[in-house]
PDB file of N, CA and C in Angstrom:
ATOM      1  N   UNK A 259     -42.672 143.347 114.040  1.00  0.00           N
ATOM      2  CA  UNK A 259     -42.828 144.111 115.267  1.00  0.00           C
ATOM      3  C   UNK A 259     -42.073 143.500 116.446  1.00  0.00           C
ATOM      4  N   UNK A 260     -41.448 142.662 116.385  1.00  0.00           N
ATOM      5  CA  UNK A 260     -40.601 141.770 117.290  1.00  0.00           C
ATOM      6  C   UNK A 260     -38.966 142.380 117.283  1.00  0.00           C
ATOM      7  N   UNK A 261     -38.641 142.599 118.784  1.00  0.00           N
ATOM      8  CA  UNK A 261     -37.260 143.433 118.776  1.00  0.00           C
ATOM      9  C   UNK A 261     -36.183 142.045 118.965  1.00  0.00           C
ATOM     10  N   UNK A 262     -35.495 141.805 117.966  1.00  0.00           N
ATOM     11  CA  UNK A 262     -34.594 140.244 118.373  1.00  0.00           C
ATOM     12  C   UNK A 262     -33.322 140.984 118.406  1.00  0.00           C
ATOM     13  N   UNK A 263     -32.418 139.985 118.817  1.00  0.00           N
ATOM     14  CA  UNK A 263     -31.174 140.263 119.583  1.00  0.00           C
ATOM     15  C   UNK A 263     -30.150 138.721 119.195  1.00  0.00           C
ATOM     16  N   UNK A 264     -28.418 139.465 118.945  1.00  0.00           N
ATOM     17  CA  UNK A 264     -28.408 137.972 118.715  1.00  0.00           C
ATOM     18  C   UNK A 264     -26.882 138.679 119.697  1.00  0.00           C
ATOM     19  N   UNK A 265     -26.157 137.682 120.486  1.00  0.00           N
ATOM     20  CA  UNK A 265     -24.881 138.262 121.225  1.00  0.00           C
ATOM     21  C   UNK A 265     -24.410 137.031 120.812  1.00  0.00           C
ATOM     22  N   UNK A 266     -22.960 137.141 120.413  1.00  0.00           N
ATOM     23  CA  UNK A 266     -22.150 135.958 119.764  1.00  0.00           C
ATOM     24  C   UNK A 266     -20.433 136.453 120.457  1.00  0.00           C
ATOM     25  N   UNK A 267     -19.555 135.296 120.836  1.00  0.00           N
ATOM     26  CA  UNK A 267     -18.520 135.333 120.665  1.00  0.00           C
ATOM     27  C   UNK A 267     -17.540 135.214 119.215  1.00  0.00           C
ATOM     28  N   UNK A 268     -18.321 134.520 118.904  1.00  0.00           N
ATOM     29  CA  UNK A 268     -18.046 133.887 117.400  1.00  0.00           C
ATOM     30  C   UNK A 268     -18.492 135.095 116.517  1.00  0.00           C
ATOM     31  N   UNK A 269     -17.337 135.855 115.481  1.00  0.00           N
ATOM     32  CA  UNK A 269     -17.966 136.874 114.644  1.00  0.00           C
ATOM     33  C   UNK A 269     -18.803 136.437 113.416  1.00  0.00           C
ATOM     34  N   UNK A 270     -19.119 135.482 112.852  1.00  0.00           N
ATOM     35  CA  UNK A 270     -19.705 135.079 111.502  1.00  0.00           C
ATOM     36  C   UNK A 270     -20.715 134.590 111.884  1.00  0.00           C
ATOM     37  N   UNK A 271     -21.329 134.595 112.885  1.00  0.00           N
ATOM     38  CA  UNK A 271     -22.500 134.340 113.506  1.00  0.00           C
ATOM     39  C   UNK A 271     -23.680 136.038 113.350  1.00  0.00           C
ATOM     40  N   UNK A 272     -23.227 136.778 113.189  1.00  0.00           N
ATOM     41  CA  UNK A 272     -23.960 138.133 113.278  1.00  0.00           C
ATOM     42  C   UNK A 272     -23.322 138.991 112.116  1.00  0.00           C
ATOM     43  N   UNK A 273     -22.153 138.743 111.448  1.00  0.00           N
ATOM     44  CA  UNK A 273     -21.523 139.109 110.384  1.00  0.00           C
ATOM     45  C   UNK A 273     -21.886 138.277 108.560  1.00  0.00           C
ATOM     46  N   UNK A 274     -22.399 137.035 109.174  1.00  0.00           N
ATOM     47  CA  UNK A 274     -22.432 136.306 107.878  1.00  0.00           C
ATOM     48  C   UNK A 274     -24.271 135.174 108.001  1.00  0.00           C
ATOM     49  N   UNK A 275     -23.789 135.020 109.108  1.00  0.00           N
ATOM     50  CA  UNK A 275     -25.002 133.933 109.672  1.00  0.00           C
ATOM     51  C   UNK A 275     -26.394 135.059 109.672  1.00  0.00           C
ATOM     52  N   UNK A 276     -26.898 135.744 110.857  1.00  0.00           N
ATOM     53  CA  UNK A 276     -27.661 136.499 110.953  1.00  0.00           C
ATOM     54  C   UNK A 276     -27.458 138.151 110.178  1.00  0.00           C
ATOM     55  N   UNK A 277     -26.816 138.398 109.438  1.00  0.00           N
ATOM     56  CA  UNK A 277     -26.778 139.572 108.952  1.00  0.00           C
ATOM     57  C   UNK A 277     -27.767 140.328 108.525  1.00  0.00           C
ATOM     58  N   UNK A 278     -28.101 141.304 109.383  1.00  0.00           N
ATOM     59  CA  UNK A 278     -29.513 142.052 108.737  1.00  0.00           C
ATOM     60  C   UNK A 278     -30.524 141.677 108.974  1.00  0.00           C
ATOM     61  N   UNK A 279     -30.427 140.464 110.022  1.00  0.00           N
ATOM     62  CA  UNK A 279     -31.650 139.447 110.295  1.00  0.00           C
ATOM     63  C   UNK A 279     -32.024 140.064 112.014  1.00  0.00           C
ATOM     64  N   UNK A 280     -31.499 140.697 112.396  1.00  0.00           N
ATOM     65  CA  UNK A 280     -31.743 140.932 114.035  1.00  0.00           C
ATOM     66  C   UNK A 280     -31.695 142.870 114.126  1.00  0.00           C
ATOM     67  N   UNK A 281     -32.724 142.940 115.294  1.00  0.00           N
ATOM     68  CA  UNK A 281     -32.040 144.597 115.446  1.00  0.00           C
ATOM     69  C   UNK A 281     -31.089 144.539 115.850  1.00  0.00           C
ATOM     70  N   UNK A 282     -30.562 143.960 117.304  1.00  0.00           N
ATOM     71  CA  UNK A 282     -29.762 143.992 118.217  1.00  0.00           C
ATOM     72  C   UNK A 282     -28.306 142.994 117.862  1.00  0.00           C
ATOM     73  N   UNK A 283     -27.504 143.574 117.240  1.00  0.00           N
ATOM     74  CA  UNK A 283     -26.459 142.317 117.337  1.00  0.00           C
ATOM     75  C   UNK A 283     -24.826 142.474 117.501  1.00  0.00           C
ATOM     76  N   UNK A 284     -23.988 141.903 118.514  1.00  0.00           N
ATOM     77  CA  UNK A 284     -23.496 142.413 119.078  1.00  0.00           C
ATOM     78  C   UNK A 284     -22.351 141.371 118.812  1.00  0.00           C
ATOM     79  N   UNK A 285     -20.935 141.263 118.789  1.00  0.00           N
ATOM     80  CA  UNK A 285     -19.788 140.483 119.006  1.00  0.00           C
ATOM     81  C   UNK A 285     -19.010 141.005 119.603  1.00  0.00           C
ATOM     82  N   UNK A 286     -18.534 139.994 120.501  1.00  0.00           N
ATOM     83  CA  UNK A 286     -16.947 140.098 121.542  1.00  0.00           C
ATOM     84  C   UNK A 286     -16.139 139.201 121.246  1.00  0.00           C
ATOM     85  N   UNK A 287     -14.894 139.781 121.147  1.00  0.00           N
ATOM     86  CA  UNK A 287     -13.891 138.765 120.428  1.00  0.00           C
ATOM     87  C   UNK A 287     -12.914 138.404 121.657  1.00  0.00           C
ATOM     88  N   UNK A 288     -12.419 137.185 121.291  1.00  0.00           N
ATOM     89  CA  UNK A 288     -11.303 137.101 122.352  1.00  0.00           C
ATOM     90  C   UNK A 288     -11.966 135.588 123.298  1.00  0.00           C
ATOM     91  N   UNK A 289     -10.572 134.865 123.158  1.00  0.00           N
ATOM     92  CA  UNK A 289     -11.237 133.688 124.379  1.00  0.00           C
ATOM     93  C   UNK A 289     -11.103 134.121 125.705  1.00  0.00           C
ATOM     94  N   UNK A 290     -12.349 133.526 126.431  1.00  0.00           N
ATOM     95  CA  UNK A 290     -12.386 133.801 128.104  1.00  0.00           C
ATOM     96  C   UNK A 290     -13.445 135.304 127.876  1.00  0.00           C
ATOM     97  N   UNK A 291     -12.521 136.519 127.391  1.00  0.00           N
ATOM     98  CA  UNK A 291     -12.968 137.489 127.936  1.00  0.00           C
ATOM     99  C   UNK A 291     -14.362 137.744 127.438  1.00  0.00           C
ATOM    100  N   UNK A 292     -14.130 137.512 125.931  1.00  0.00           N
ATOM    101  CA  UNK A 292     -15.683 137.658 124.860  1.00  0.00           C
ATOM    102  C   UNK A 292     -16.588 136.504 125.675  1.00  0.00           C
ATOM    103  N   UNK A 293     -16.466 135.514 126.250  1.00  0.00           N
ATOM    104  CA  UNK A 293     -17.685 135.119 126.611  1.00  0.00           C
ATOM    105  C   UNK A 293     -18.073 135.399 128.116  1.00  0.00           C
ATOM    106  N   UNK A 294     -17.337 136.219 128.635  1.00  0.00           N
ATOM    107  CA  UNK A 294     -17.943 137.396 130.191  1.00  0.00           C
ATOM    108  C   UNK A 294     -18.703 138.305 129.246  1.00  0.00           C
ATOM    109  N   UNK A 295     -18.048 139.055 128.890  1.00  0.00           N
ATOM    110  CA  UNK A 295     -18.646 139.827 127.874  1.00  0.00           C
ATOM    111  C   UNK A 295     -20.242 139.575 127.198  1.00  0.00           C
ATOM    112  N   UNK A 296     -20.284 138.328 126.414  1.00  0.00           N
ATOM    113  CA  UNK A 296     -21.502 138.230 126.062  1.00  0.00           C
ATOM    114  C   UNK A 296     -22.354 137.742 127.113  1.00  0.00           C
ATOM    115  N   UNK A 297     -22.071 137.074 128.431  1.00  0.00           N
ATOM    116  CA  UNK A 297     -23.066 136.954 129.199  1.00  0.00           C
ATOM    117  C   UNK A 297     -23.122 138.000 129.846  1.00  0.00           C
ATOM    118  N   UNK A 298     -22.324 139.307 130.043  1.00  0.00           N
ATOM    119  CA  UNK A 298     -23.109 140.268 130.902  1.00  0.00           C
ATOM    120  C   UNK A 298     -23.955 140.719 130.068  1.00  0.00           C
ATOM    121  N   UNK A 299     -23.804 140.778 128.816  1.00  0.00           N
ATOM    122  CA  UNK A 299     -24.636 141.677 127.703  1.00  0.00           C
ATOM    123  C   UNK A 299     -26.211 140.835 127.295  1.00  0.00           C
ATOM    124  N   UNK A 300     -25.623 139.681 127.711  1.00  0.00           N
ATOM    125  CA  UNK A 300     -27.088 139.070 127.392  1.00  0.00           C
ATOM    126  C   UNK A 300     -28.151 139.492 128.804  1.00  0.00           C
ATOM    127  N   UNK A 301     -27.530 139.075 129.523  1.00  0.00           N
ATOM    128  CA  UNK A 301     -28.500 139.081 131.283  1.00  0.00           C
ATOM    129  C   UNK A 301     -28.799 140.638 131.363  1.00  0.00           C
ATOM    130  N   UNK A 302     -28.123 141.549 130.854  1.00  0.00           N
ATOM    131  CA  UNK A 302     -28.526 143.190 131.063  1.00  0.00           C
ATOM    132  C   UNK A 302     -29.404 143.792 129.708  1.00  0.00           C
ATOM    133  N   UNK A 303     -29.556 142.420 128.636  1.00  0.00           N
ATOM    134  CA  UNK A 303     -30.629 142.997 127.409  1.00  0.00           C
ATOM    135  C   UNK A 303     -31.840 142.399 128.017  1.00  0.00           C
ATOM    136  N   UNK A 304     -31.409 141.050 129.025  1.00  0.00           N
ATOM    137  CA  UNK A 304     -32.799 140.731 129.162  1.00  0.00           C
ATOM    138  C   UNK A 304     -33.870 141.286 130.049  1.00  0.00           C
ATOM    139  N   UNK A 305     -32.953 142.006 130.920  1.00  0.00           N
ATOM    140  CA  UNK A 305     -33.381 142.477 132.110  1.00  0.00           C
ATOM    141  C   UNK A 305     -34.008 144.046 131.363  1.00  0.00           C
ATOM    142  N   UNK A 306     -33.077 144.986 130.473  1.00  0.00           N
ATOM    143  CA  UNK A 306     -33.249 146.107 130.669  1.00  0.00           C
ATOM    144  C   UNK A 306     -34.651 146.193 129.254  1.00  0.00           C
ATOM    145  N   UNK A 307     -33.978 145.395 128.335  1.00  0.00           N
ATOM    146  CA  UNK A 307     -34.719 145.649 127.057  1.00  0.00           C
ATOM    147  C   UNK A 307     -35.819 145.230 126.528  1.00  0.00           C
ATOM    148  N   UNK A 308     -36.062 143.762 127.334  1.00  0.00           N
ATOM    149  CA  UNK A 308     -36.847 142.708 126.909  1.00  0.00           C
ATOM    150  C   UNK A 308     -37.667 142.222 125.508  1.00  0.00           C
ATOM    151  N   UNK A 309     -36.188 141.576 125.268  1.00  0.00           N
ATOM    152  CA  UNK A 309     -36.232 141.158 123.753  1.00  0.00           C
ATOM    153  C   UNK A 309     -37.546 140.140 123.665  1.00  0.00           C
ATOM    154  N   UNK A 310     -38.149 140.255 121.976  1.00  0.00           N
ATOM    155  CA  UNK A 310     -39.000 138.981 122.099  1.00  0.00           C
ATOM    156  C   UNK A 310     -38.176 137.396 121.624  1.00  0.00           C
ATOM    157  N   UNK A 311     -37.117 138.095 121.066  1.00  0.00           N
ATOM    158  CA  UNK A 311     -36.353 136.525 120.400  1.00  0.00           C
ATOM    159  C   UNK A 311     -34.779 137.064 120.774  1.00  0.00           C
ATOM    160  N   UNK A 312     -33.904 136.064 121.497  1.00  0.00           N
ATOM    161  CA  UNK A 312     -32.735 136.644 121.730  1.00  0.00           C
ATOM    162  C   UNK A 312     -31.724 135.260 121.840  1.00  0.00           C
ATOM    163  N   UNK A 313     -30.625 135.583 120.934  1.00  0.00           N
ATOM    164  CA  UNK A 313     -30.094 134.057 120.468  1.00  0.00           C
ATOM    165  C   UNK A 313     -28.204 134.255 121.080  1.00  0.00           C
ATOM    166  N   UNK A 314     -28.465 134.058 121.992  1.00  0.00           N
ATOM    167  CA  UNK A 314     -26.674 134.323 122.669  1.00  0.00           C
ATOM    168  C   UNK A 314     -25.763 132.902 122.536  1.00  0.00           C
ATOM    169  N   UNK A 315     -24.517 133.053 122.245  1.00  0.00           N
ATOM    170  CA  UNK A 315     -23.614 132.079 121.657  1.00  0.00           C
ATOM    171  C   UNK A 315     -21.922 132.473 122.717  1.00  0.00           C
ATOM    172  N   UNK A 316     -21.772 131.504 123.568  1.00  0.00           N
ATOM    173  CA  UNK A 316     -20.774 131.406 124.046  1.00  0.00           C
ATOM    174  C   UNK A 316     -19.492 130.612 123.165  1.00  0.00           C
ATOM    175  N   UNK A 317     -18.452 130.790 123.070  1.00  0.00           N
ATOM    176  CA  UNK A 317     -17.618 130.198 121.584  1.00  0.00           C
ATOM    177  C   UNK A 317     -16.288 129.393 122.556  1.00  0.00           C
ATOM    178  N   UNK A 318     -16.189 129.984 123.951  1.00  0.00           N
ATOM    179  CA  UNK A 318     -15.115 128.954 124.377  1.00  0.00           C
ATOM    180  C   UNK A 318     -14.903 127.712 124.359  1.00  0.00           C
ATOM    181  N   UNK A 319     -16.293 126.655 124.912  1.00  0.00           N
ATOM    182  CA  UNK A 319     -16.026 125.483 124.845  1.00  0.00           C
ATOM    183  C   UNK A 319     -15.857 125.113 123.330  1.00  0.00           C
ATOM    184  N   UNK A 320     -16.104 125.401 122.468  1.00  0.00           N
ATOM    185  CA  UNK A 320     -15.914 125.542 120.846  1.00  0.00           C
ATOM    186  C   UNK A 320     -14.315 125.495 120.651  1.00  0.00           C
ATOM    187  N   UNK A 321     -14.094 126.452 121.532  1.00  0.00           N
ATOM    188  CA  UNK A 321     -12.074 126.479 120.900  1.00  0.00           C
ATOM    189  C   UNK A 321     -11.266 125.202 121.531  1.00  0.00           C
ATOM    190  N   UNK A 322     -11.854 125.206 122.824  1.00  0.00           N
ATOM    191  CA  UNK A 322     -11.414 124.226 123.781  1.00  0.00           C
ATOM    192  C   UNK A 322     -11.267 122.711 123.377  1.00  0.00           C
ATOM    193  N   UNK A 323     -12.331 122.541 122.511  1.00  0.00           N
ATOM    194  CA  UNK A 323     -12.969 121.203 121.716  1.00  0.00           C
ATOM    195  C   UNK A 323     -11.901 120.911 120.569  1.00  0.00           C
ATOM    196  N   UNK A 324     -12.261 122.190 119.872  1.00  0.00           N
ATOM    197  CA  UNK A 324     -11.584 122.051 118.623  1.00  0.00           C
ATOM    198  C   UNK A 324      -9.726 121.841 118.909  1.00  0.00           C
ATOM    199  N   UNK A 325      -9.247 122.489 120.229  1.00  0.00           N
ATOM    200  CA  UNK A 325      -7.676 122.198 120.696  1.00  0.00           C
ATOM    201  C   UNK A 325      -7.584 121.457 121.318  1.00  0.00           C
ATOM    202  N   UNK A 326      -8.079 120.808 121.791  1.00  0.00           N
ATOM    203  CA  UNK A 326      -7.341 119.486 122.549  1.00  0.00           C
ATOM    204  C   UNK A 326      -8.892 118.439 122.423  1.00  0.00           C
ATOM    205  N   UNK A 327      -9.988 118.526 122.169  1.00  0.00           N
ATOM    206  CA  UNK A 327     -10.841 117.358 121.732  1.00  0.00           C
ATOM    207  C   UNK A 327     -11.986 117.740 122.422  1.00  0.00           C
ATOM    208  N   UNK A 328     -13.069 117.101 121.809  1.00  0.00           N
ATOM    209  CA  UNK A 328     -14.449 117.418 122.441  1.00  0.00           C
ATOM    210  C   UNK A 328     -14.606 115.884 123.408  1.00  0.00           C
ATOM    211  N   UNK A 329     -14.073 115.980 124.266  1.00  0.00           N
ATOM    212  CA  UNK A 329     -14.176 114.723 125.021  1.00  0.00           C
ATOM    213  C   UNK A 329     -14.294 114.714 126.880  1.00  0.00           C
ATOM    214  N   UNK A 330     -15.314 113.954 127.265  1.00  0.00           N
ATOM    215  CA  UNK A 330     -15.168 114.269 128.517  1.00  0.00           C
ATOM    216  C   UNK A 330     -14.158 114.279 129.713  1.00  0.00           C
ATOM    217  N   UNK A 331     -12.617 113.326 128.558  1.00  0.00           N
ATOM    218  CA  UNK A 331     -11.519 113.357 129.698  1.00  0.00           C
ATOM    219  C   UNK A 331     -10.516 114.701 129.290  1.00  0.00           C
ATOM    220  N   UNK A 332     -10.870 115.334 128.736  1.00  0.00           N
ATOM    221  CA  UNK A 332      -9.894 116.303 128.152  1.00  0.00           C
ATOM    222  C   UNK A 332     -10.468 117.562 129.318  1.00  0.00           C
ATOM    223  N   UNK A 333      -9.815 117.885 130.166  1.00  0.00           N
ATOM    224  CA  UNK A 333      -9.824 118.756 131.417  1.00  0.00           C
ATOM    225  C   UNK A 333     -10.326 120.116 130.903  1.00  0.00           C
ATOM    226  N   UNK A 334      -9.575 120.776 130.149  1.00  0.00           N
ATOM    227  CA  UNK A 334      -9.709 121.919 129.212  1.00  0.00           C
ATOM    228  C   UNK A 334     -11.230 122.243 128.766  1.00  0.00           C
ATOM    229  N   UNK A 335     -11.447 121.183 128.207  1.00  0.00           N
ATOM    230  CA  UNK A 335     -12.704 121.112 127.199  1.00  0.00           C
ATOM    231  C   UNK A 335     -13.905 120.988 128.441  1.00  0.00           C
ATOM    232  N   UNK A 336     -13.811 120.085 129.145  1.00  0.00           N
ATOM    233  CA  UNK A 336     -14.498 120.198 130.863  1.00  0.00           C
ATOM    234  C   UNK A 336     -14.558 121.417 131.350  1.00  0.00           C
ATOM    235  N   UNK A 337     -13.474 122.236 131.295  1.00  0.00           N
ATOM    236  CA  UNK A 337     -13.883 123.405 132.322  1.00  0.00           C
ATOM    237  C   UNK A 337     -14.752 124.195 131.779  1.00  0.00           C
ATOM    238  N   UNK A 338     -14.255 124.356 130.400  1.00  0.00           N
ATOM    239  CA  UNK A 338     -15.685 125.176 129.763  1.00  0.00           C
ATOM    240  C   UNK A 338     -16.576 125.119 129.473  1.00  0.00           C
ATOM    241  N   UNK A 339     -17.293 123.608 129.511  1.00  0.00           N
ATOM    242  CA  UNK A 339     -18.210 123.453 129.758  1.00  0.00           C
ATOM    243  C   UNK A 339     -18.768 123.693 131.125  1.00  0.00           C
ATOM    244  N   UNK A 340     -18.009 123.189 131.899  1.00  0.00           N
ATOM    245  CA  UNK A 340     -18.703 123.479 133.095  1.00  0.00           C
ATOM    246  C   UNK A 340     -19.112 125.189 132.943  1.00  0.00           C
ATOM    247  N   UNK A 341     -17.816 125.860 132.524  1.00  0.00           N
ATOM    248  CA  UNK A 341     -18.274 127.345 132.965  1.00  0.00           C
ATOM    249  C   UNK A 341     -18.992 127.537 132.127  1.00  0.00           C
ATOM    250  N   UNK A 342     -19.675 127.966 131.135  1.00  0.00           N
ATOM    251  CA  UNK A 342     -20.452 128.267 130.052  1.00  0.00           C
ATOM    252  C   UNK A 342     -21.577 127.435 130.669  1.00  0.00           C
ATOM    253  N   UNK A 343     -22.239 126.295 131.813  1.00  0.00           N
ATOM    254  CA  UNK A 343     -23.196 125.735 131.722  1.00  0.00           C
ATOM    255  C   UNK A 343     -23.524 126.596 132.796  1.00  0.00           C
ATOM    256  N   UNK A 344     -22.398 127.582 133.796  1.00  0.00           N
ATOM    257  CA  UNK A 344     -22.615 128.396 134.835  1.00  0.00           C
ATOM    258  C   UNK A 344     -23.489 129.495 134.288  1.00  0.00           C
ATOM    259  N   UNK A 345     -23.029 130.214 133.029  1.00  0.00           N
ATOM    260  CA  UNK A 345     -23.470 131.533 132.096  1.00  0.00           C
ATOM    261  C   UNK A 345     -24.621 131.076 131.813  1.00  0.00           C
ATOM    262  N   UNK A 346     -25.158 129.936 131.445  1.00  0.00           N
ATOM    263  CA  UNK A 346     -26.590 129.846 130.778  1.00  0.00           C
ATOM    264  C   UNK A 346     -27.453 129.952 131.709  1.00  0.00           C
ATOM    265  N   UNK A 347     -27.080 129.166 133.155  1.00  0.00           N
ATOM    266  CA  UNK A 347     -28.025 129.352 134.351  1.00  0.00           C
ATOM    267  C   UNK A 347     -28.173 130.716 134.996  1.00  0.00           C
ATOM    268  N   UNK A 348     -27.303 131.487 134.413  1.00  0.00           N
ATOM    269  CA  UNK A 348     -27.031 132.980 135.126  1.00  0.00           C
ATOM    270  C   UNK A 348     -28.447 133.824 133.483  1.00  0.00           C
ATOM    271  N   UNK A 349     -27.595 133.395 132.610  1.00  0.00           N
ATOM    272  CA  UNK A 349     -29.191 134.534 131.493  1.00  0.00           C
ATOM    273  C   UNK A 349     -30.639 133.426 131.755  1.00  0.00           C
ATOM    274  N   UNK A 350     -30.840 132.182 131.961  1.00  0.00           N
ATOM    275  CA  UNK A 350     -31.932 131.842 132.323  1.00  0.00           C
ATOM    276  C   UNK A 350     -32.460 132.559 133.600  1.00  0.00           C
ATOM    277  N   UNK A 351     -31.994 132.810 134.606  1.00  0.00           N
ATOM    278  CA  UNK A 351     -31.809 133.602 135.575  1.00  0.00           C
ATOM    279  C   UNK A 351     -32.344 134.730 135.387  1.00  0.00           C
ATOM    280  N   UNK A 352     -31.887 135.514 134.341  1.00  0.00           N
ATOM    281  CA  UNK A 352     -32.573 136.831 134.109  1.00  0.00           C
ATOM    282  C   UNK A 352     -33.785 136.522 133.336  1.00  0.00           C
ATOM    283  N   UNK A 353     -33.489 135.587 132.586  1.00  0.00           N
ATOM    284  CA  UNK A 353     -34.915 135.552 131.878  1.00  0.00           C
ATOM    285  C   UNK A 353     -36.210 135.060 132.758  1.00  0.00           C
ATOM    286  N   UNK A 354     -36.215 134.530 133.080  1.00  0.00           N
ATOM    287  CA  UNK A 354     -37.305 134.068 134.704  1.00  0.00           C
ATOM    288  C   UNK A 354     -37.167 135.589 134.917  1.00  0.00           C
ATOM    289  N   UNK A 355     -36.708 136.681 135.420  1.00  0.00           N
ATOM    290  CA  UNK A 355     -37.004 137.482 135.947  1.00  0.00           C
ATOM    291  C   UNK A 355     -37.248 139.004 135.525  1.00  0.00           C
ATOM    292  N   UNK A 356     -37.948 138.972 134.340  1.00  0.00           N
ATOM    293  CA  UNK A 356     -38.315 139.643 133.475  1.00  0.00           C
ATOM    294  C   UNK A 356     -39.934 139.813 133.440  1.00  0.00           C
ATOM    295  N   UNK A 357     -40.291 141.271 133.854  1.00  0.00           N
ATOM    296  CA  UNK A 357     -41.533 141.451 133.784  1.00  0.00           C
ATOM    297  C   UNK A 357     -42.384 141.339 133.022  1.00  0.00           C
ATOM    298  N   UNK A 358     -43.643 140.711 132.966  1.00  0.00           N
ATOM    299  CA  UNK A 358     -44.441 140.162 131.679  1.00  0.00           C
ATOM    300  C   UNK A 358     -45.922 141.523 131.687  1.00  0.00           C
TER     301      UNK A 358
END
């Protein structure tokens, strides 16, 4: 009886990983744009739909890591973290503000 949700940049995450395992499941492909993408889609399921389990996956700092290193002097790999730590405070954001 639980409506779950899974939003992924990454396609084998909802194609292979969760398959058949969620109602809601959604992929955006593409670096940069797929992870705007999955955070508007997450902050507007949480707000409009109110999932009971909802598992969102940003994939940039992932590419960023994997091309030039998962390291804190590697600039690249920094920014996306930083930005992706912006997106999580933005769907925590909605989630705090979700009527109970």
């Amino acid at each position: 009886d639980y409506y779950t949700v899974s939003i992924a940049s990454w396609k084998p995450i909802n194609d292979i990983i969760l398959k058949g395992q969620v109602d809601y499941a959604k992929h955006y492909p593409g670096y940069g744009h797929g992870d705007y993408q999955v955070l508007e889609d997450s902050v507007e399921t949480l707000i409009k739909t109110d999932p009971d389990v909802m598992f969102t996956y940003f994939g940039d700092v992932d590419v960023a890591g994997h091309q030039e290193g998962f390291s804190v002097d590697e600039p690249w790999y920094m920014h996306e973290v930083e930005k992706v730590d912006g997106a999580v405070g933005q769907v925590l954001g909605a989630l705090k503000k979700r009527q109970y």
